[in-house]
mmCIF file with all atom_site columns, C-alpha atoms in Angstrom:
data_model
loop_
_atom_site.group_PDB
_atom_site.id
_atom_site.type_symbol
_atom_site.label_atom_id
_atom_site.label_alt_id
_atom_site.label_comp_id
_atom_site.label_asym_id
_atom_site.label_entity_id
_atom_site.label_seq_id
_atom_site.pdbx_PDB_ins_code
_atom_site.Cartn_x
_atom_site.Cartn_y
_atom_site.Cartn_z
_atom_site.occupancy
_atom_site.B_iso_or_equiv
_atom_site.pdbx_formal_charge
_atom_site.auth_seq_id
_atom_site.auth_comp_id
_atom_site.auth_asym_id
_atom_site.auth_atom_id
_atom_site.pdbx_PDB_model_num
ATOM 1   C CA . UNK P 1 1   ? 150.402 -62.701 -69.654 1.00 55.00 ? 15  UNK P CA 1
ATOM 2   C CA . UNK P 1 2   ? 148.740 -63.533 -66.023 1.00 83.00 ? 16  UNK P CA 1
ATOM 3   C CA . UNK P 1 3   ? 152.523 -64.827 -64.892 1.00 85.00 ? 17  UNK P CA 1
ATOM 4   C CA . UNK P 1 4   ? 153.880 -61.532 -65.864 1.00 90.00 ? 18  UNK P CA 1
ATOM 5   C CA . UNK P 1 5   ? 151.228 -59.493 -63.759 1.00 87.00 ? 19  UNK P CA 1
ATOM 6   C CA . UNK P 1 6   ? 151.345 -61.508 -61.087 1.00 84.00 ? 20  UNK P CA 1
ATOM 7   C CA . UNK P 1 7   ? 154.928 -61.205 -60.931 1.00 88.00 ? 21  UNK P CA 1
ATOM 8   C CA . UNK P 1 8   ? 154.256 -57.016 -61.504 1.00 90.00 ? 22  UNK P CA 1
ATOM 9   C CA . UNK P 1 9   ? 152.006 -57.201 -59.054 1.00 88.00 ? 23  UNK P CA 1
ATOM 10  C CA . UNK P 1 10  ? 154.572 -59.028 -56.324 1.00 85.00 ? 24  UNK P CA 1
ATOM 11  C CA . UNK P 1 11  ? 157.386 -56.627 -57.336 1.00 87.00 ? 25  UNK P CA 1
ATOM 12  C CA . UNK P 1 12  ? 154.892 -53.482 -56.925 1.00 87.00 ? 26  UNK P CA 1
ATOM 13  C CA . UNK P 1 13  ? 153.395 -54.464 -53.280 1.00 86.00 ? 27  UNK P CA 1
ATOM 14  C CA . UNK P 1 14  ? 156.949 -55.717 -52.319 1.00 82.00 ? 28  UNK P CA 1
ATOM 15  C CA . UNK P 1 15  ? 157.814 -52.146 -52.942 1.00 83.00 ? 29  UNK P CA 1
ATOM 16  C CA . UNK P 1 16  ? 155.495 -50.558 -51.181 1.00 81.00 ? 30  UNK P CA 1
ATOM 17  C CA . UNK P 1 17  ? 155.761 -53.000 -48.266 1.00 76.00 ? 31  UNK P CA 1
ATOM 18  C CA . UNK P 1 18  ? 159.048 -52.396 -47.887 1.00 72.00 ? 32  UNK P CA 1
ATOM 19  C CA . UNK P 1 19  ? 157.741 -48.529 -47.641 1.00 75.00 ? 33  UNK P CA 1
ATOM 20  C CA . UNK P 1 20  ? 155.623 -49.915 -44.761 1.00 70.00 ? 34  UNK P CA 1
ATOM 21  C CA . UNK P 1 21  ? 152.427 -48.689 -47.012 1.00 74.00 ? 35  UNK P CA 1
ATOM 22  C CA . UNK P 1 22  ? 150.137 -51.921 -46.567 1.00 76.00 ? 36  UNK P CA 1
ATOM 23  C CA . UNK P 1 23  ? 151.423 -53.838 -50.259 1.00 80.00 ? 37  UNK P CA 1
ATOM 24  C CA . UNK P 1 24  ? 149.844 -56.917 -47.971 1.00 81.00 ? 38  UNK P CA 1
ATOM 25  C CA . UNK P 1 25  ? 147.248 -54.873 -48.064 1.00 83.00 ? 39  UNK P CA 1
ATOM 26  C CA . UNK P 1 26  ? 146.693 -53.861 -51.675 1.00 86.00 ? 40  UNK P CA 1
ATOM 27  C CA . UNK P 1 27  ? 148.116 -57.703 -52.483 1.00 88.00 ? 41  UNK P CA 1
ATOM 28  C CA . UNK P 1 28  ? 144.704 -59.064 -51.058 1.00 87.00 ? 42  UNK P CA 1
ATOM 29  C CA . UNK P 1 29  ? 142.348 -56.701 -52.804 1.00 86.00 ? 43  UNK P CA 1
ATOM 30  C CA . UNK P 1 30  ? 144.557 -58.164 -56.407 1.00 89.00 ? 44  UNK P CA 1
ATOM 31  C CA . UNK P 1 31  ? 144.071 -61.804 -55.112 1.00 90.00 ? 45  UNK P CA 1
ATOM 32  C CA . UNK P 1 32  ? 140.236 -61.256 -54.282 1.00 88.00 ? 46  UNK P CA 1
ATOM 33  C CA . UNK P 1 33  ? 139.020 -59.250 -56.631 1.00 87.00 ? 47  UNK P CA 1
ATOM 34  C CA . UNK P 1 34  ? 140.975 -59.659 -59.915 1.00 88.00 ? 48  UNK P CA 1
ATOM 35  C CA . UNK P 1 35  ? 142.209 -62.957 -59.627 1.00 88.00 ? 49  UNK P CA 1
ATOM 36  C CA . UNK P 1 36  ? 139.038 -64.764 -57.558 1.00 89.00 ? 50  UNK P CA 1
ATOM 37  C CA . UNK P 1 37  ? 140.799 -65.968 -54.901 1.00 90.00 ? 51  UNK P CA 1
ATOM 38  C CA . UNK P 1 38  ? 139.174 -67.141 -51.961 1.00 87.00 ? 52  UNK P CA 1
ATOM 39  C CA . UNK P 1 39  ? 139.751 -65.249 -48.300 1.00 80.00 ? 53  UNK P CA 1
ATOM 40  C CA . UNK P 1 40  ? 140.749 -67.636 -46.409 1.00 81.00 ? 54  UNK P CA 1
ATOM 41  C CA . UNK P 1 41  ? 143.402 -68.935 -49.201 1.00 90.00 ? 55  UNK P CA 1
ATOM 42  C CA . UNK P 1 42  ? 144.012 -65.263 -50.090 1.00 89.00 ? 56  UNK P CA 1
ATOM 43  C CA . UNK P 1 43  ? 144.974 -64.437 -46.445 1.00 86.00 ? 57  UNK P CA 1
ATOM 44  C CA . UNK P 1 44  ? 147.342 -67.407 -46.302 1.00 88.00 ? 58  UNK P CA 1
ATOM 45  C CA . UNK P 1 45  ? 148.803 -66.789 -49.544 1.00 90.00 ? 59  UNK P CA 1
ATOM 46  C CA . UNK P 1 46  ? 149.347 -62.514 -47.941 1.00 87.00 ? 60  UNK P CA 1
ATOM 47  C CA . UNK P 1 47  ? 150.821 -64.267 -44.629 1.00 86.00 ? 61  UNK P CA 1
ATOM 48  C CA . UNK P 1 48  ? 153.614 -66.413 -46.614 1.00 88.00 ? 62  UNK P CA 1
ATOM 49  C CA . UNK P 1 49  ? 154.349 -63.086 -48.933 1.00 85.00 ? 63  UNK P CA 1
ATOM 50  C CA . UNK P 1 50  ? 154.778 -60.679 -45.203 1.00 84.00 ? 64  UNK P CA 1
ATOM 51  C CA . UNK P 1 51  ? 157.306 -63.490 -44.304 1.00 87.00 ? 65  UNK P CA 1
ATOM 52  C CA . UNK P 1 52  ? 159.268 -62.730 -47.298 1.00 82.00 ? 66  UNK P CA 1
ATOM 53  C CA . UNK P 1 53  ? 158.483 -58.907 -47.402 1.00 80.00 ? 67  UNK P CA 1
ATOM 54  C CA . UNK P 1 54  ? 158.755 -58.293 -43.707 1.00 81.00 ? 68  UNK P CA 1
ATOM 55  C CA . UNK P 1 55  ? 163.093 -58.641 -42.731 1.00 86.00 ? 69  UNK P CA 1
ATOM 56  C CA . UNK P 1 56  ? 164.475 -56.617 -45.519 1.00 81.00 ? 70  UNK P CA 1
ATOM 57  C CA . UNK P 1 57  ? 161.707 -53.939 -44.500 1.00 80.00 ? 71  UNK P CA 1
ATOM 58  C CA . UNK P 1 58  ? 162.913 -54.840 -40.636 1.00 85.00 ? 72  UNK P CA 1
ATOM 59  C CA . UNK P 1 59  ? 166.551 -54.665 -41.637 1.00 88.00 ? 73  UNK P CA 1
ATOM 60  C CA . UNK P 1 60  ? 166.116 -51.162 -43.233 1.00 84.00 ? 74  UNK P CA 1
ATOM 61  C CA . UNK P 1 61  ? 164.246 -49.802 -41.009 1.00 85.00 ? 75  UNK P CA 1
ATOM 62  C CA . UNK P 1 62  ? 166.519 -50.435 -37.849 1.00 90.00 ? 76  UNK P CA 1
ATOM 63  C CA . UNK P 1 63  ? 169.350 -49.146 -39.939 1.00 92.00 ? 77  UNK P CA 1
ATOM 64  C CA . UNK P 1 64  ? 167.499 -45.580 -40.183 1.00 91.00 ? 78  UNK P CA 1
ATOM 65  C CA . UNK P 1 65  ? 166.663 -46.132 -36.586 1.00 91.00 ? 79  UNK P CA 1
ATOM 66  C CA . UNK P 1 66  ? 163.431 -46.064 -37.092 1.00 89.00 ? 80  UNK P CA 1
ATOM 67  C CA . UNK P 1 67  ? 162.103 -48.429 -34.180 1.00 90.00 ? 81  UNK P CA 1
ATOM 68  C CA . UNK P 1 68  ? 160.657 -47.623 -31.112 1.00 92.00 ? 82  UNK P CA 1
ATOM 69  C CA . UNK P 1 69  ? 162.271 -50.563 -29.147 1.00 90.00 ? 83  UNK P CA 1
ATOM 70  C CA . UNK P 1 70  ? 160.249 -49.604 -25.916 1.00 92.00 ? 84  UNK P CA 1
ATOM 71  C CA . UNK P 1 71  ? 157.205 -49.919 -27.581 1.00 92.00 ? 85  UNK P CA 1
ATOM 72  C CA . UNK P 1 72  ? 158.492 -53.603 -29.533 1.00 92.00 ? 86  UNK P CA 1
ATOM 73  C CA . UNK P 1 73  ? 158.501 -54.666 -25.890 1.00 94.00 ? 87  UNK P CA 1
ATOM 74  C CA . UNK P 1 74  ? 154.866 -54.543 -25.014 1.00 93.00 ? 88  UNK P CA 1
ATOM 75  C CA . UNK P 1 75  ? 153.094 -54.905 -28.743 1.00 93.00 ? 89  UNK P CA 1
ATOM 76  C CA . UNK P 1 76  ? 155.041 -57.851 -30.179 1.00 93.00 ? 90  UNK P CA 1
ATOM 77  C CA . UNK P 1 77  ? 153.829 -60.017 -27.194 1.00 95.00 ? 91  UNK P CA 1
ATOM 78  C CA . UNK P 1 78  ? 150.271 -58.927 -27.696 1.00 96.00 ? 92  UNK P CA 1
ATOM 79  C CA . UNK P 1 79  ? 150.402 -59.419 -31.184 1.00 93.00 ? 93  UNK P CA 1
ATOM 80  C CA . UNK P 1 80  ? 151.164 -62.637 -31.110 1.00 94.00 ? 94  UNK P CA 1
ATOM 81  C CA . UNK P 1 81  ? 148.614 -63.460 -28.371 1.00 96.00 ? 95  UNK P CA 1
ATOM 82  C CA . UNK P 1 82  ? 145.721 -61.635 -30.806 1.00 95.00 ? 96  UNK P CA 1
ATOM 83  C CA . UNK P 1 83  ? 146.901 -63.190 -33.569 1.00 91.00 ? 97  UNK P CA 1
ATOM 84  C CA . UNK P 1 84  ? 146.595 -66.731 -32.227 1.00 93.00 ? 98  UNK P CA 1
ATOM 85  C CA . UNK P 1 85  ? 142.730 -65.134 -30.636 1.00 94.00 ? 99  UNK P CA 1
ATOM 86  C CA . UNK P 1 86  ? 142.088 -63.874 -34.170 1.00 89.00 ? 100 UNK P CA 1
ATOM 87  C CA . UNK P 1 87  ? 142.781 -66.777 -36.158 1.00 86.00 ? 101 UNK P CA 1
ATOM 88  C CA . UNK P 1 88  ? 140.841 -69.012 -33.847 1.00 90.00 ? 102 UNK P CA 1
ATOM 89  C CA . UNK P 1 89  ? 138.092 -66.299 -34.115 1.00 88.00 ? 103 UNK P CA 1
ATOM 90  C CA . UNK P 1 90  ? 137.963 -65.996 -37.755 1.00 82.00 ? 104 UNK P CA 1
ATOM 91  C CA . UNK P 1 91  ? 137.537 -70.022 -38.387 1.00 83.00 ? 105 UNK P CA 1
ATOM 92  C CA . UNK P 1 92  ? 133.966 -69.728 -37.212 1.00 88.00 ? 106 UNK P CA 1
ATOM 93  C CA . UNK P 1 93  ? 133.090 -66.655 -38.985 1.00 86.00 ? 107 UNK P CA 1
ATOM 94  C CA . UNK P 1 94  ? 131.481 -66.188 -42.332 1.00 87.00 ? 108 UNK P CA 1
ATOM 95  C CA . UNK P 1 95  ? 133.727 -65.196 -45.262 1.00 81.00 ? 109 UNK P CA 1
ATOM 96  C CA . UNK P 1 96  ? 131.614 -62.570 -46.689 1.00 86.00 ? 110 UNK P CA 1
ATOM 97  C CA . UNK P 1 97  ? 131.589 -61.001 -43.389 1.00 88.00 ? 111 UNK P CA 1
ATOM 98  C CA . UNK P 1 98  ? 135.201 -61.084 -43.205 1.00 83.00 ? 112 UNK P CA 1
ATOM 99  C CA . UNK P 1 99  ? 135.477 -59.204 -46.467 1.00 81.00 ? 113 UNK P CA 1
ATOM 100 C CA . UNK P 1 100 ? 132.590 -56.778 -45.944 1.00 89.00 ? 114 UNK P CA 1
ATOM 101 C CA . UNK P 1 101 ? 134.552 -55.985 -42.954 1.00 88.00 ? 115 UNK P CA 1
ATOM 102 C CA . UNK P 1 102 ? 138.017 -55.358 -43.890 1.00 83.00 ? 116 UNK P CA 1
ATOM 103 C CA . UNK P 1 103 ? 136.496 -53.634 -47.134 1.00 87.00 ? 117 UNK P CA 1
ATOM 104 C CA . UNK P 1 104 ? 135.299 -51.010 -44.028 1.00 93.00 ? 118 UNK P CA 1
ATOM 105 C CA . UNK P 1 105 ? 138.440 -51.002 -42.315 1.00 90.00 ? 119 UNK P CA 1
ATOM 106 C CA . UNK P 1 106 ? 140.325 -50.087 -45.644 1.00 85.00 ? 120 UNK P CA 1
ATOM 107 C CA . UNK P 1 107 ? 137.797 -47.575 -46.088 1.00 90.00 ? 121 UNK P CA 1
ATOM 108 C CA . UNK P 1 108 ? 137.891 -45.949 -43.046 1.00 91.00 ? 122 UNK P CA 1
ATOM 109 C CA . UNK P 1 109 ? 141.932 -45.872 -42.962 1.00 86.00 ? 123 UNK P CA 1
ATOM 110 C CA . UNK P 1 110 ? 141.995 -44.177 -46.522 1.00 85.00 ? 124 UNK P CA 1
ATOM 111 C CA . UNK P 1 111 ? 139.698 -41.431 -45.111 1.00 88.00 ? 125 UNK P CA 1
ATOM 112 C CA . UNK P 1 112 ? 141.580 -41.044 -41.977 1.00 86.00 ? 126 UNK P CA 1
ATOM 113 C CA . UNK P 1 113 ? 144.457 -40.888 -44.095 1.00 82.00 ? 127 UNK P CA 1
ATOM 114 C CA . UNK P 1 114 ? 143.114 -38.297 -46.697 1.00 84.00 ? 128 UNK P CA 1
ATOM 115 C CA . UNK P 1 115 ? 141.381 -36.292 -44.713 1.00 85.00 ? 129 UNK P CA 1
ATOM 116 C CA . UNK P 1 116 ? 141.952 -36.304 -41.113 1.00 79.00 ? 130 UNK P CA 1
ATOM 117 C CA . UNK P 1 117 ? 145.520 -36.795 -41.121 1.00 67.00 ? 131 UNK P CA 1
ATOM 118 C CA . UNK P 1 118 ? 147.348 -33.991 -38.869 1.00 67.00 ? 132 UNK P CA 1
ATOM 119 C CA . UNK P 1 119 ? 150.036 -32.034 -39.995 1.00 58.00 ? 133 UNK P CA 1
#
């Protein structure tokens, strides 16, 4: 039965990544909390399911025009020079911190989104 939920659970954040909703997202909370996953293992597991996620969600999303190819210019460079920073960063750093901290970010983007969004 935990093949076919894991599998569910794949398909389901897949979904939603392809939606551009944060599956990656939702697919780390499933790892770390309901299957006991480490963080660090967790995050590398998330990485190798956005490579797979990520160009059908690129694909249909240039199709509908939906990217902003000025503003590809200036933040895929500096996200791949903060991602390099961050991953060097995050080596050194405890991995409860690293969870008590994105457990804040989530929180604070779910807020932002509920209640602050503008219309």
């Amino acid at each position: 039965m935990s093949a076919v939920l894991a599998v569910a659970i794949g398909l389901l954040t897949g979904i939603l990544s392809g939606f551009g909703i944060g599956g990656g997202s939702l697919l780390l909370l499933y790892l770390t909390l309901f299957e006991g996953t480490g963080q660090y293992q967790a995050g590398g597991i998330n990485l190798l399911y956005f490579l797979s996620c990520a160009p059908a969600a690129l694909i249909s999303h240039c199709k509908n025009g939906l990217i902003e190819r000025e503003a590809v210019k200036c933040c895929v460079p500096a996200g791949v020079v903060t991602s390099v920073l961050s991953a060097l960063l995050v080596a050194r750093v405890d991995t409860d911190l690293l969870r008590r901290a994105f457990g804040v970010v989530l929180l604070y983007i779910g807020v932002k989104e509920t209640f602050l969004r503008k219309k």
